[in-house]
CSV table of C-alpha atoms and ligand atoms in Angstrom, one decimal:
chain,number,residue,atom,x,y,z
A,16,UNK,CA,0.0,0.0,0.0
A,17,UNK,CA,1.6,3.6,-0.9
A,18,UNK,CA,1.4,5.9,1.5
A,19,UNK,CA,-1.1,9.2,0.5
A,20,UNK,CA,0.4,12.3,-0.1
A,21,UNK,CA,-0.3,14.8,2.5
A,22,UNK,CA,-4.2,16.8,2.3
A,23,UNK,CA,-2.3,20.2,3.2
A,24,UNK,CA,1.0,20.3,0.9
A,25,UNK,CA,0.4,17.6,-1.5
A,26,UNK,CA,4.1,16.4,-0.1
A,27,UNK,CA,4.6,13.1,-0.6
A,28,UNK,CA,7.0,12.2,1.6
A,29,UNK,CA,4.4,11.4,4.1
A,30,UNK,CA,4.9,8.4,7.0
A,31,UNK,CA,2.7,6.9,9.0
A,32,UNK,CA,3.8,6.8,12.9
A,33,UNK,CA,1.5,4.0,13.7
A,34,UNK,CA,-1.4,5.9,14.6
A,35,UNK,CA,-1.7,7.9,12.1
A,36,UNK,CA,-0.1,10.3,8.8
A,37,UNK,CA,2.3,12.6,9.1
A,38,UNK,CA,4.1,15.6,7.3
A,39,UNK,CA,7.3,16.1,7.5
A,40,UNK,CA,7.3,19.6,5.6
A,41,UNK,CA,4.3,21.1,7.1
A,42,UNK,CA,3.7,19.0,10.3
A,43,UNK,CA,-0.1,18.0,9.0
A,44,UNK,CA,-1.1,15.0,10.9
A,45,UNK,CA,-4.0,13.2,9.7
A,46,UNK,CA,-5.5,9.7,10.2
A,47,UNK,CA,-6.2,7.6,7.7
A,48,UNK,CA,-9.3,8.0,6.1
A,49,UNK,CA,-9.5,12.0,5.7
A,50,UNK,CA,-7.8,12.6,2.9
A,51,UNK,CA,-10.7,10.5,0.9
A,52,UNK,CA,-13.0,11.9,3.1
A,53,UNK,CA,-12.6,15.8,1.9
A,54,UNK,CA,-11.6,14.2,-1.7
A,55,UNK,CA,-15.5,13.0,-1.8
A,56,UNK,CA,-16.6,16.4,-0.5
A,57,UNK,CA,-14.4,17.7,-4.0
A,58,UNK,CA,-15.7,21.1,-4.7
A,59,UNK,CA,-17.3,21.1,-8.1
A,60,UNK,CA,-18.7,23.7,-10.9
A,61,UNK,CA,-22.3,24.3,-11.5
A,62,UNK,CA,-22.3,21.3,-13.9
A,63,UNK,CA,-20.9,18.9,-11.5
A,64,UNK,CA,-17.0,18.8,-12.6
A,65,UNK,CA,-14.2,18.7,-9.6
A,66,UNK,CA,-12.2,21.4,-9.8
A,67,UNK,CA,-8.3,21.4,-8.5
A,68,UNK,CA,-5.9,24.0,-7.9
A,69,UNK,CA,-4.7,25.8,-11.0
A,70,UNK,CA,-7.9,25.6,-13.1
A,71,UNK,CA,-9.6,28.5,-15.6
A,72,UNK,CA,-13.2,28.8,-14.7
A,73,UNK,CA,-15.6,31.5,-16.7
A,74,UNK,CA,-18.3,33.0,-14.6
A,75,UNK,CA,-22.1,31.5,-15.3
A,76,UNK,CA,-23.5,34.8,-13.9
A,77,UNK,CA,-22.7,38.5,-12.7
A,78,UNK,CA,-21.2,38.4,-9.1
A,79,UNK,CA,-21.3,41.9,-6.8
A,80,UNK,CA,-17.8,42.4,-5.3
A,81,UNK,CA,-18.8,42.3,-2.0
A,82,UNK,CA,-18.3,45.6,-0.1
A,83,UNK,CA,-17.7,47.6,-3.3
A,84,UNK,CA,-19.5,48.5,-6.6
A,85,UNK,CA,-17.7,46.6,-8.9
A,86,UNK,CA,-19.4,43.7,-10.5
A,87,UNK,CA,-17.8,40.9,-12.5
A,88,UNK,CA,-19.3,40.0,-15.3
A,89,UNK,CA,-20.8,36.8,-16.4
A,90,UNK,CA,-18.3,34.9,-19.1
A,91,UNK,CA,-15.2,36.8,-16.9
A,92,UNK,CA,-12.5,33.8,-17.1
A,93,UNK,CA,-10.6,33.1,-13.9
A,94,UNK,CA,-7.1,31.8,-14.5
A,95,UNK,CA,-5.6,29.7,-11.5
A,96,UNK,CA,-7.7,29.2,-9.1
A,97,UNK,CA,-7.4,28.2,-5.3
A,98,UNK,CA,-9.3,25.8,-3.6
A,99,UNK,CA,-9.8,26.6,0.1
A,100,UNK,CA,-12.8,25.5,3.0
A,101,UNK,CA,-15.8,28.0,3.5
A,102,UNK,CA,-18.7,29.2,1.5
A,103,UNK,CA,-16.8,30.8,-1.2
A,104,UNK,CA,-14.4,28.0,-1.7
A,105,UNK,CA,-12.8,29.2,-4.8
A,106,UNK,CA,-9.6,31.5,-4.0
A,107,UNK,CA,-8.8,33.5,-7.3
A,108,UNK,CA,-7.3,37.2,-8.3
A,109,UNK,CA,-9.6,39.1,-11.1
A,110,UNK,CA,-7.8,42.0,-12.5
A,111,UNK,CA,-5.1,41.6,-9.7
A,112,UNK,CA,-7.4,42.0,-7.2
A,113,UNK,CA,-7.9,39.1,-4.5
A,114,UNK,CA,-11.3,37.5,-4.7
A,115,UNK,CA,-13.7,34.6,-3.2
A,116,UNK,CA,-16.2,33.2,-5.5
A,117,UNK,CA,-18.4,30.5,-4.6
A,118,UNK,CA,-17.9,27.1,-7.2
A,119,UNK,CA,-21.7,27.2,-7.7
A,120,UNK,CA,-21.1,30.2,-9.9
A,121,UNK,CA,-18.7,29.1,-12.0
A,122,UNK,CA,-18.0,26.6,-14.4
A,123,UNK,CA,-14.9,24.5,-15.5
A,124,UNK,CA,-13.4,26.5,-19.3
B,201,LIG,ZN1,2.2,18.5,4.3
């Protein structure tokens, strides 16, 4: 059996201890199990395709910037996003500006 490679860093020079994972490059400990466990919960576009780190996505709809006036417009493509926990689990920069979009929004390009 390999060992996974670790949920936080993607390292994959991961041990197990005996009770569980470990990290040696960010000190993530996990037990075994988890990592499927949040790869099930995979965040997904509106059409129901996982998305990962590093993926364009195009906007399905107009999104307020929240806290400002400035609206992105539906079709906007999104290069590289950022997976992350929460409600708006895409992390992403629009016109160099930091942004959090929710995957339900967006889809795959
Ligand atoms: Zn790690």
């Amino acid at each position: 059996m390999s060992l996974p490679a670790c949920p936080q860093c993607q390292s994959e020079l991961t041990y197990h201890d005996g009770v569980q994972f470990v990290c040696p490059e960010c000190a993530h400990e996990w037990q075994e199990g988890e990592g499927e466990a949040s790869a099930d919960a995979a965040v997904t576009d509106a059409n129901g395709n996982p998305l990962a780190d590093g993926d364009t996505v195009v906007l399905i709809k107009d999104l307020k910037v929240k806290g400002s006036s400035q609206v992105i417009k539906q079709g906007t493509k999104v290069k590289n996003i950022r997976l992350q926990e929460g409600d708006h689990n895409i992390a992403c920069k629009i016109d160099g500006s930091s942004m959090n979009l929710k995957s339900e929004f967006v889809k795959k390009a």
